[in-house]
mmCIF file of C-alpha atoms in Angstrom:
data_model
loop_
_atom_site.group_PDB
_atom_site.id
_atom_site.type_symbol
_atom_site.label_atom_id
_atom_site.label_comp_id
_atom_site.label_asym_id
_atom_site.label_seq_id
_atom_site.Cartn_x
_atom_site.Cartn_y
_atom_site.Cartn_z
ATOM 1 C CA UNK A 9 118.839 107.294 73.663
ATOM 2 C CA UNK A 10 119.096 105.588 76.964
ATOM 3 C CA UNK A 11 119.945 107.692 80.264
ATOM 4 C CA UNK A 12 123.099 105.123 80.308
ATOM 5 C CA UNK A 13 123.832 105.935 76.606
ATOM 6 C CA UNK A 14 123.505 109.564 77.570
ATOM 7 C CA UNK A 15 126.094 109.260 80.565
ATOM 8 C CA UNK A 16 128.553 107.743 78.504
ATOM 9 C CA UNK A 17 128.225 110.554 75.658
ATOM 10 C CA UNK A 18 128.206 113.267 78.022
ATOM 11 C CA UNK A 19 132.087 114.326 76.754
ATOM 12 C CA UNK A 20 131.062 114.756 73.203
ATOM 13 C CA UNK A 21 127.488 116.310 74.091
ATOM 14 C CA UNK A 22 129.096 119.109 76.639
ATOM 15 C CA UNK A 23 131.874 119.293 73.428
ATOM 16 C CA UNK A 24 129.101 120.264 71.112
ATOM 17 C CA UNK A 25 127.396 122.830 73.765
ATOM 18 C CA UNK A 26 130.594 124.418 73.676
ATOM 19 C CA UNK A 27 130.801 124.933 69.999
ATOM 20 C CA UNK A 28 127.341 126.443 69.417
ATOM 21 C CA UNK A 29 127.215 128.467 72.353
ATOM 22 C CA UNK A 30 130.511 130.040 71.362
ATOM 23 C CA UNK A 31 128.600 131.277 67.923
ATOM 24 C CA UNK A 32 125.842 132.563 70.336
ATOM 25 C CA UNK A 33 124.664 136.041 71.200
ATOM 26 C CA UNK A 34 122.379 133.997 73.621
ATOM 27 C CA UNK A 35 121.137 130.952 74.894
ATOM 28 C CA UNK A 36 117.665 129.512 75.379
ATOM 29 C CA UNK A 37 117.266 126.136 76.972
ATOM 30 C CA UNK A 38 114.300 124.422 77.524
ATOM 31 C CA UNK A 39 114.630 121.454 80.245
ATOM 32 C CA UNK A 40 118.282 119.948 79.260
ATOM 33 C CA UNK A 41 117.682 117.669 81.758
ATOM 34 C CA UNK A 42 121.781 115.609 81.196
ATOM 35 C CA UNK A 43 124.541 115.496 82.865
ATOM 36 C CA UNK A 44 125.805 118.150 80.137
ATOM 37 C CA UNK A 45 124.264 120.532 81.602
ATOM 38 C CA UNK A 46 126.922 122.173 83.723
ATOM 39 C CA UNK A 47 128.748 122.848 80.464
ATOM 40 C CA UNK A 48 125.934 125.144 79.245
ATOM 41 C CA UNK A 49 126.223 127.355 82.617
ATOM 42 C CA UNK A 50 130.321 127.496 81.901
ATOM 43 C CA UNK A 51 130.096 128.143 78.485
ATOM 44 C CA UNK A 52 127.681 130.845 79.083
ATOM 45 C CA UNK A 53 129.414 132.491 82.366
ATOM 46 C CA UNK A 54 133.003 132.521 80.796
ATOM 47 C CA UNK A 55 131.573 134.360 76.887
ATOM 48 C CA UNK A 56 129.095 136.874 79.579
ATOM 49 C CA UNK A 57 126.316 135.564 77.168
ATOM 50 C CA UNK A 58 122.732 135.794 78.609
ATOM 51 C CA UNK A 59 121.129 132.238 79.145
ATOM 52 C CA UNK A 60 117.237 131.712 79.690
ATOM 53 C CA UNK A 61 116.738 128.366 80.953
ATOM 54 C CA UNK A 62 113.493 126.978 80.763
ATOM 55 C CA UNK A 63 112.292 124.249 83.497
ATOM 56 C CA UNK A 64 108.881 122.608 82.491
ATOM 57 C CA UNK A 65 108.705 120.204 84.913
ATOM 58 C CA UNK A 66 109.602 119.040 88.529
ATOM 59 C CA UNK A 67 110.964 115.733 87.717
ATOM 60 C CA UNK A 68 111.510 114.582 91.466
ATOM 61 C CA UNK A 69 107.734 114.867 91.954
ATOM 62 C CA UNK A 70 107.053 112.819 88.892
ATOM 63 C CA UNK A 71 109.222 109.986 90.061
ATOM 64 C CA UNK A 72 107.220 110.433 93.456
ATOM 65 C CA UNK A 73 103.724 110.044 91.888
ATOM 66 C CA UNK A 74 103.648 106.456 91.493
ATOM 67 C CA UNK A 75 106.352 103.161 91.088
ATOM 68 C CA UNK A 76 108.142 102.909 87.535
ATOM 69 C CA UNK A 77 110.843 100.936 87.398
ATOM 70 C CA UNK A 78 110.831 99.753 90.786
ATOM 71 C CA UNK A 79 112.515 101.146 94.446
ATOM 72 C CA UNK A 80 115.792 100.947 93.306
ATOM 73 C CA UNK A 81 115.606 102.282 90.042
ATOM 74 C CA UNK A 82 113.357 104.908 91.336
ATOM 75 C CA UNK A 83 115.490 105.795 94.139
ATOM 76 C CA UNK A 84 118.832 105.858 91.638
ATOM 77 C CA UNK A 85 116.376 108.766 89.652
ATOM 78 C CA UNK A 86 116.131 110.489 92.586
ATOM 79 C CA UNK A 87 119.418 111.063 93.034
ATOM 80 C CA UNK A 88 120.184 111.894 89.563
ATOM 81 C CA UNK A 89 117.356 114.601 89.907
ATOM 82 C CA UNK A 90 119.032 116.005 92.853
ATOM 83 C CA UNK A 91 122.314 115.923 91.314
ATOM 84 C CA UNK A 92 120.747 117.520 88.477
ATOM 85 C CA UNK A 93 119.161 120.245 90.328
ATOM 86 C CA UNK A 94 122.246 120.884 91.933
ATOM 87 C CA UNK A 95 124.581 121.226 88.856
ATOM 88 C CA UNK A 96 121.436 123.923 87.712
ATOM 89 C CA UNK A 97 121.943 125.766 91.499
ATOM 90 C CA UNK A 98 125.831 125.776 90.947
ATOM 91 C CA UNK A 99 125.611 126.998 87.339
ATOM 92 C CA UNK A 100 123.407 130.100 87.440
ATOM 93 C CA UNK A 101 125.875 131.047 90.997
ATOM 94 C CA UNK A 102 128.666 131.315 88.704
ATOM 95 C CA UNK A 103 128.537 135.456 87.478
ATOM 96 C CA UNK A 104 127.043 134.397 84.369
ATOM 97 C CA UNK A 105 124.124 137.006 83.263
ATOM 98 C CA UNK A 106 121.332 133.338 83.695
ATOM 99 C CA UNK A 107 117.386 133.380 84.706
ATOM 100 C CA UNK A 108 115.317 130.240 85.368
ATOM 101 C CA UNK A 109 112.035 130.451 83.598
ATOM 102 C CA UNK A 110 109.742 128.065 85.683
ATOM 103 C CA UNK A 111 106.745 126.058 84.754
ATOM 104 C CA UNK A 112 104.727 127.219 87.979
ATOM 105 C CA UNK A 113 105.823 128.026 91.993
ATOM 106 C CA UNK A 114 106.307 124.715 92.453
ATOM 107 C CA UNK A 115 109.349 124.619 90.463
ATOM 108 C CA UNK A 116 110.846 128.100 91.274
ATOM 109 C CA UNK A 117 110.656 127.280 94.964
ATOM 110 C CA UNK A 118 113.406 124.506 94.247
ATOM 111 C CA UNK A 119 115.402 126.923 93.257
ATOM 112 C CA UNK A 120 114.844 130.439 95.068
ATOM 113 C CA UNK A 121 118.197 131.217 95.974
ATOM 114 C CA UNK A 122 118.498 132.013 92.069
ATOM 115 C CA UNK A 123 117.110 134.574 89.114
ATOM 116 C CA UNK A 124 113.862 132.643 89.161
ATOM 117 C CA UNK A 125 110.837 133.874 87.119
ATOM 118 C CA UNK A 126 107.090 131.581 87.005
ATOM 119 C CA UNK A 127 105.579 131.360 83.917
ATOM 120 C CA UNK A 128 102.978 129.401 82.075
ATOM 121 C CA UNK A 129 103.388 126.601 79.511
ATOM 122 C CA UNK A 130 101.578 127.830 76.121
ATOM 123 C CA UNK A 131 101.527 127.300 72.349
ATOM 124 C CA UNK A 132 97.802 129.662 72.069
ATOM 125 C CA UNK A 133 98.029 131.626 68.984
ATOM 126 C CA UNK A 134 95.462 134.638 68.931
ATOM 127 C CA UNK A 135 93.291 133.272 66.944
ATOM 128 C CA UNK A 136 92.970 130.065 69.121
ATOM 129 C CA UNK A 137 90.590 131.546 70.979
ATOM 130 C CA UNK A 138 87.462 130.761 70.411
ATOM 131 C CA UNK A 139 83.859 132.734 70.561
ATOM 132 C CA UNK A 140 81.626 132.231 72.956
ATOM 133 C CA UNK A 141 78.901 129.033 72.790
ATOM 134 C CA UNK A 142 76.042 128.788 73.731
ATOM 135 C CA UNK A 143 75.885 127.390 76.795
ATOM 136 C CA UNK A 144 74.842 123.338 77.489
ATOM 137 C CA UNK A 145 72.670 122.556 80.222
ATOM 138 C CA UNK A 146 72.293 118.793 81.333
ATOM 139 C CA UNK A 147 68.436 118.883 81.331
ATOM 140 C CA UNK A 148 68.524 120.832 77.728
ATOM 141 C CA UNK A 149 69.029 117.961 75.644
ATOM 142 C CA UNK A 150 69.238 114.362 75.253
ATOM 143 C CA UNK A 151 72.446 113.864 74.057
ATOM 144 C CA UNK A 152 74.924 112.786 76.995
ATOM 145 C CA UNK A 153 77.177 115.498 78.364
ATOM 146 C CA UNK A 154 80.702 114.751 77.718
ATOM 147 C CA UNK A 155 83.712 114.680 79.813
ATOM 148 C CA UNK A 156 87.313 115.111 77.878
ATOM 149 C CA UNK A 157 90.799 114.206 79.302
ATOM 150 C CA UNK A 158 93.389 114.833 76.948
ATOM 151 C CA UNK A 159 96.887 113.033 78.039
ATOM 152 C CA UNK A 160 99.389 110.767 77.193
ATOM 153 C CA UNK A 161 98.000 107.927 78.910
ATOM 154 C CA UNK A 162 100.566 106.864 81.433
ATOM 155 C CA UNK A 163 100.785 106.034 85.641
ATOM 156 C CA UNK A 164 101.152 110.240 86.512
ATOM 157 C CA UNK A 165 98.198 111.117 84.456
ATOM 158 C CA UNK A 166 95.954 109.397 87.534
ATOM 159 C CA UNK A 167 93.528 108.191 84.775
ATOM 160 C CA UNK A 168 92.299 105.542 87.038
ATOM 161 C CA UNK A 169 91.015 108.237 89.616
ATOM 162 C CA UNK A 170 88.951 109.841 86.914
ATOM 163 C CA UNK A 171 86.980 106.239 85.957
ATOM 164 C CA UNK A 172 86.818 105.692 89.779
ATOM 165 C CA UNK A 173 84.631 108.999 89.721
ATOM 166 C CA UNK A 174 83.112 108.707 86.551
ATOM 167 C CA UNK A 175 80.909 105.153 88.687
ATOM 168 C CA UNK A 176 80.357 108.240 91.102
ATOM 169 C CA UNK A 177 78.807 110.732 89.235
ATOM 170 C CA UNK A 178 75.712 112.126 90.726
ATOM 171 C CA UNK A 179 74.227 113.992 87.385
ATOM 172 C CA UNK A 180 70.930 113.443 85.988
ATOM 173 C CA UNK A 181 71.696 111.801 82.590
ATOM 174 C CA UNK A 182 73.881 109.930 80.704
ATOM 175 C CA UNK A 183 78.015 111.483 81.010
ATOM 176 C CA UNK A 184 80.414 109.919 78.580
ATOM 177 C CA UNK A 185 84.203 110.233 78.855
ATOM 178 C CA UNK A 186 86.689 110.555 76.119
ATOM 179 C CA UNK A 187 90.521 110.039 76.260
ATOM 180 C CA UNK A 188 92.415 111.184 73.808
ATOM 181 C CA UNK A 189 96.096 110.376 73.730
ATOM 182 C CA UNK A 190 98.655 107.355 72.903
ATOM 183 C CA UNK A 191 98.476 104.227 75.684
ATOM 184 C CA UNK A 192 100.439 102.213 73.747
ATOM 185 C CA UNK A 193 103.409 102.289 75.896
ATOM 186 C CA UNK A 194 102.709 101.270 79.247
ATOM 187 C CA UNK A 195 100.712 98.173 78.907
ATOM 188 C CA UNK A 196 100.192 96.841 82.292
ATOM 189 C CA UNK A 197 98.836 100.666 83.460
ATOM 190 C CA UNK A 198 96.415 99.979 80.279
ATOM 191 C CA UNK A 199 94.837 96.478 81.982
ATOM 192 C CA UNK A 200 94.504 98.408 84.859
ATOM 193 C CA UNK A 201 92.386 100.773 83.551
ATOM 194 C CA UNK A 202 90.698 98.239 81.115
ATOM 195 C CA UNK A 203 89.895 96.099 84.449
ATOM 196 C CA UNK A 204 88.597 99.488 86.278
ATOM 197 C CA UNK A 205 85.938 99.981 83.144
ATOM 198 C CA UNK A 206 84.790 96.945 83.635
ATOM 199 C CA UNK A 207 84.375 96.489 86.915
ATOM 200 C CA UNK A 208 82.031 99.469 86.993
ATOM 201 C CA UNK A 209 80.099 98.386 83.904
ATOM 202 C CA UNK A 210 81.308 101.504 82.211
ATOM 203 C CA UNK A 211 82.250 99.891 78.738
ATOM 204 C CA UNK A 212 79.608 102.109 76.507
ATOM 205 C CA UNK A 213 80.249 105.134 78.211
ATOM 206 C CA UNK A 214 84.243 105.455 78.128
ATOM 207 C CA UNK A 215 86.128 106.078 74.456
ATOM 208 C CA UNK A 216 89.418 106.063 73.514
ATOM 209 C CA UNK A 217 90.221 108.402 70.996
ATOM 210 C CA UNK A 218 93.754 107.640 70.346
ATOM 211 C CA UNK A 219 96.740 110.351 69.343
ATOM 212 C CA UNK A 220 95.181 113.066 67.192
ATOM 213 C CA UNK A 221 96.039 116.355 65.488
ATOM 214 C CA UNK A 222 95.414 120.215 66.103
ATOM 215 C CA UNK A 223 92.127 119.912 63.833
ATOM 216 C CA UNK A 224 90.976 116.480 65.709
ATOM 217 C CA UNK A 225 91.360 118.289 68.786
ATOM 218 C CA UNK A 226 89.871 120.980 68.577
ATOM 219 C CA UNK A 227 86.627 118.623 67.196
ATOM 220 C CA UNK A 228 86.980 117.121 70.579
ATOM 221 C CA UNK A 229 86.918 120.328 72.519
ATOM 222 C CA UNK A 230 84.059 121.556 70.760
ATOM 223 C CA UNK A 231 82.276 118.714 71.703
ATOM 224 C CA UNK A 232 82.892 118.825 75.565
ATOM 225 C CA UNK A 233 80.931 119.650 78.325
ATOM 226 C CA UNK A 234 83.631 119.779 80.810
ATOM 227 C CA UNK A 235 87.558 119.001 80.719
ATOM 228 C CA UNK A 236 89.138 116.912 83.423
ATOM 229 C CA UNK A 237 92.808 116.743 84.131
ATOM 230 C CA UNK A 238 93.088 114.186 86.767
ATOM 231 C CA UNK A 239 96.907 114.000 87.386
ATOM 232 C CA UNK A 240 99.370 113.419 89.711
ATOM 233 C CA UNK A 241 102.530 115.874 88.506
ATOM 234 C CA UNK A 242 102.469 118.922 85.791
ATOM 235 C CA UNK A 243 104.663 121.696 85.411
ATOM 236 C CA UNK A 244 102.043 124.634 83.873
ATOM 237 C CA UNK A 245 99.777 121.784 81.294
ATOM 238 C CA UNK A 246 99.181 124.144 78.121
ATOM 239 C CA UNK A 247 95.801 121.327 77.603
ATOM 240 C CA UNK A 248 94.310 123.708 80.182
ATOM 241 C CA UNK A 249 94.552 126.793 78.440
ATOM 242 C CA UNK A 250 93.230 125.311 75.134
ATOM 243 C CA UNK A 251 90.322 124.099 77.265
ATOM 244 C CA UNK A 252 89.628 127.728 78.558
ATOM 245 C CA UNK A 253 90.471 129.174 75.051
ATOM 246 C CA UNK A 254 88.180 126.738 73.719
ATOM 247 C CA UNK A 255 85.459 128.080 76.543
ATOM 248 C CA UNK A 256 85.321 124.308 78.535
ATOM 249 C CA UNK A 257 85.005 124.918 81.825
ATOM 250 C CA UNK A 258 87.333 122.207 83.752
ATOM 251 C CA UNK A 259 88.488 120.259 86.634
ATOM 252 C CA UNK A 260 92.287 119.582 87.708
ATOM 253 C CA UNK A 261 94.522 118.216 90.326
ATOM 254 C CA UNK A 262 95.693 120.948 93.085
ATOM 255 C CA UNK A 263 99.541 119.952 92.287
ATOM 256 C CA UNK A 264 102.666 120.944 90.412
ATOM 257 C CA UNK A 265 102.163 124.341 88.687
ATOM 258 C CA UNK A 266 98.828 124.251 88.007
ATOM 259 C CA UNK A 267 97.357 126.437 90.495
ATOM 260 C CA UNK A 268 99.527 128.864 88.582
ATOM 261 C CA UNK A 269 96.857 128.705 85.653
ATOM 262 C CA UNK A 270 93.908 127.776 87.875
ATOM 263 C CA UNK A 271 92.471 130.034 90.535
ATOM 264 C CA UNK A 272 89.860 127.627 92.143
ATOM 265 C CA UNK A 273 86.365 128.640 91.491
ATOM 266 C CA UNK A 274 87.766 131.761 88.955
ATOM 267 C CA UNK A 275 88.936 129.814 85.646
ATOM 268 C CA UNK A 276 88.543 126.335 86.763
ATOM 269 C CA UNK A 277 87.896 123.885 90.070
ATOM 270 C CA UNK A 278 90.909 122.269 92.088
ATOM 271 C CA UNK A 279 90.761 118.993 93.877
ATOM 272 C CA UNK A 280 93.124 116.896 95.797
ATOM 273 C CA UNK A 281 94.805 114.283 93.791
ATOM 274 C CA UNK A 282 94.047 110.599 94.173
ATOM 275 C CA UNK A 283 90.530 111.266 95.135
ATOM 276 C CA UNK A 284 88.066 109.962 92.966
ATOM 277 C CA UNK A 285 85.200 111.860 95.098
ATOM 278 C CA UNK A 286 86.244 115.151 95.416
ATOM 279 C CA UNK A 287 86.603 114.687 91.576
ATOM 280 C CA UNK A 288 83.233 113.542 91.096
ATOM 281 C CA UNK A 289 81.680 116.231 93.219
ATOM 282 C CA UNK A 290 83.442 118.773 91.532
ATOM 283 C CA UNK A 291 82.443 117.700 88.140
ATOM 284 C CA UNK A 292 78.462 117.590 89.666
ATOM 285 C CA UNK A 293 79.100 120.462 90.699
ATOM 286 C CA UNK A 294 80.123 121.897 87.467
ATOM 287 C CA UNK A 295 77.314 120.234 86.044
ATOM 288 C CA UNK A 296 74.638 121.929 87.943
ATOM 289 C CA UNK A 297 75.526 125.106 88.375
ATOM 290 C CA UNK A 298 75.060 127.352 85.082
ATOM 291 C CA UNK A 299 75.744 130.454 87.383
ATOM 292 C CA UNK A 300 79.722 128.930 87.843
ATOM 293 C CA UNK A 301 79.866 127.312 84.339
ATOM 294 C CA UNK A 302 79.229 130.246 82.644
ATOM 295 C CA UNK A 303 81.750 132.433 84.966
ATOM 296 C CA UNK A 304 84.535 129.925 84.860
ATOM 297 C CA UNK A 305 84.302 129.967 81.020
ATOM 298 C CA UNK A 306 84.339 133.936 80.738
ATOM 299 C CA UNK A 307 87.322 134.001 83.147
ATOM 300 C CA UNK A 308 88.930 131.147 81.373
ATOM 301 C CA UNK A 309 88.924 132.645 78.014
ATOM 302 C CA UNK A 310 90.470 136.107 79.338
ATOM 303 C CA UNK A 311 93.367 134.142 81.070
ATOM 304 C CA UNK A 312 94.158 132.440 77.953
ATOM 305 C CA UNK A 313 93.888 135.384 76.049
ATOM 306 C CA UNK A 314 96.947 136.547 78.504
ATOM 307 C CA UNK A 315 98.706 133.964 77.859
ATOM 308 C CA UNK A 316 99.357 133.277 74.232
ATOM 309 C CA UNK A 317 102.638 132.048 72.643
ATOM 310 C CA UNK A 318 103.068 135.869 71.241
ATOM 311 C CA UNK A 319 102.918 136.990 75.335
ATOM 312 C CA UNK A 320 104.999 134.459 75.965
ATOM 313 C CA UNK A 321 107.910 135.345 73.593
ATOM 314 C CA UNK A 322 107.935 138.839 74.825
ATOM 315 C CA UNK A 323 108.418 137.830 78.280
ATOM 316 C CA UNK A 324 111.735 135.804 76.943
ATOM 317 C CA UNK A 325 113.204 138.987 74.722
ATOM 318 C CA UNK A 326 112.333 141.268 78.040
ATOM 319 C CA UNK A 327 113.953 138.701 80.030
ATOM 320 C CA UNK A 328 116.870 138.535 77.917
ATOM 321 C CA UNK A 329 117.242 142.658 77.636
ATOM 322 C CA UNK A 330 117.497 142.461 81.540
ATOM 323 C CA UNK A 331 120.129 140.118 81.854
ATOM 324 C CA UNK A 332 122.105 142.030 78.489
ATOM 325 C CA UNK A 333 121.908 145.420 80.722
ATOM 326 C CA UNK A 334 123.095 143.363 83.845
#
């Protein structure tokens, strides 16, 4: 459905709300980014029922990242966003029992004149996590060491500062990167990278591994040496705790929520965005050092085991008793 299609159903979307909330005890929303969304708060604030909205995502930063669809286009989805974020600010004001569950600081600071709570994004299951390997040094065997990005491959992911770095790798050996995710949708962003590969030479050393499954994935983890998520805009990316509950140490962008499930240096390295040689560095760095590999994995692995999808739906039911005795 297009955003215009979505304006001009917004009568018969709020109608629906209305219904099902009415046969509600409570109400959990996850993004409802429409411009619906006001009659979710009303629904909820006139029936007292509690509603746990979820935010997963700071949309204005996204749009801010890079161009899309062009200044004016971009600058209309600014203003939408704002809107948006205002409709959210007016709804949870209105005496309804309401908590925003955010996807990282970033997000609650947007709205801290509100019930704001930070979480982190996760689908872990207990027994996602993963025993400890034995651990991979580059001068232990011949095989390359090997990089993994997992993203839908699109402008925000910054994939083109990750191939920049990949020409400025320091480390002794071959390093290989693999990208696993759909590209099919943003063609021109594709050439772009496809131009970037070649103009470093780095055709033999960069695969594409397409859209895959839980099992294909975690095959791919237990073949890397190090997980990089080079991007631009993230709420709380759950493809960094399967990376530490996998035992990969990894590399990410200092933006968005992320620093809310990466202390720098504890479970994981932090690095501007956009810079291809702070990313490089970092990834040498990880690459040379057994002393931090080995302690960014161990801490890794206990902050996923924190934070699995169990942990996470006991924070919701406690959040929900709260607003209930409110």
């Amino acid at each position: 459905t297009s955003a215009v299609d979505g304006l001009r159903k917004t009568p018969g979307i709020s109608r629906i709300y209305r219904q099902t909330i009415g046969e509600a005890d409570a109400v959990f929303a996850r993004g409802v980014m429409i411009p619906a969304v006001p009659a979710i708060y009303q629904s909820c604030a006139q029936r007292s029922i509690p509603l746990v909205h979820w935010l997963v995502g700071n949309p204005e930063a996204l749009l801010r990242s890079h161009r899309r669809y062009g200044p004016i286009l971009d600058h209309l989805g600014r203003l939408f966003v704002r809107r948006w974020e205002g409709q959210v600010r007016r709804g949870y004001r209105q005496g309804g029992p309401a908590c925003l569950l955010c996807n990282g600081q970033e997000i609650a600071d947007r709205f801290g004149d509100g019930p704001t709570e930070v979480t982190v994004s996760t689908t872990l299951r207990p027994e996602d996590i993963q025993a400890p390997r034995a651990d991979r040094a580059p001068s232990a065997s011949p095989a390359p060491l090997r990089i993994l990005t997992v993203a839908y491959i699109r402008p925000e992911k910054g994939i083109e500062y990750l191939l920049e770095a990949m020409s400025l790798l320091k480390t002794q050996g071959e390093v290989h990167l693999d990208l696993v995710g759909s590209r099919d949708r943003y063609p021109t962003y594709q050439a772009k990278l496809d131009q970037l590969i070649r103009q470093h030479g780095l055709e033999e050393r960069i695969h594409w591994r397409g859209h895959t499954d839980r099992d294909d994935l975690a095959t791919h983890f237990g073949r890397a040496d190090l997980f990089v998520l080079p991007t631009l805009s993230e709420g709380t990316p759950r493809v960094l705790l399967e990376a530490m509950a996998h035992g990969v140490p990894l590399v990410a962008s200092q933006v968005g929520g992320i620093p809310d499930s990466v202390a720098h240096e504890v479970n994981g390295l932090l690095i501007p965005p956009k810079d291809p040689a702070a990313l490089a560095e970092a990834c040498d760095r990880v690459f040379a050092d057994s002393q931090l590999r080995q302690g960014l994995v161990e801490s890794g692995r206990e902050f996923a085991r924190a934070h699995t999808v169990d942990r996470f739906a006991e924070r919701i039911v406690s959040i929900f008793r709260r607003l209930t005795e409110r």
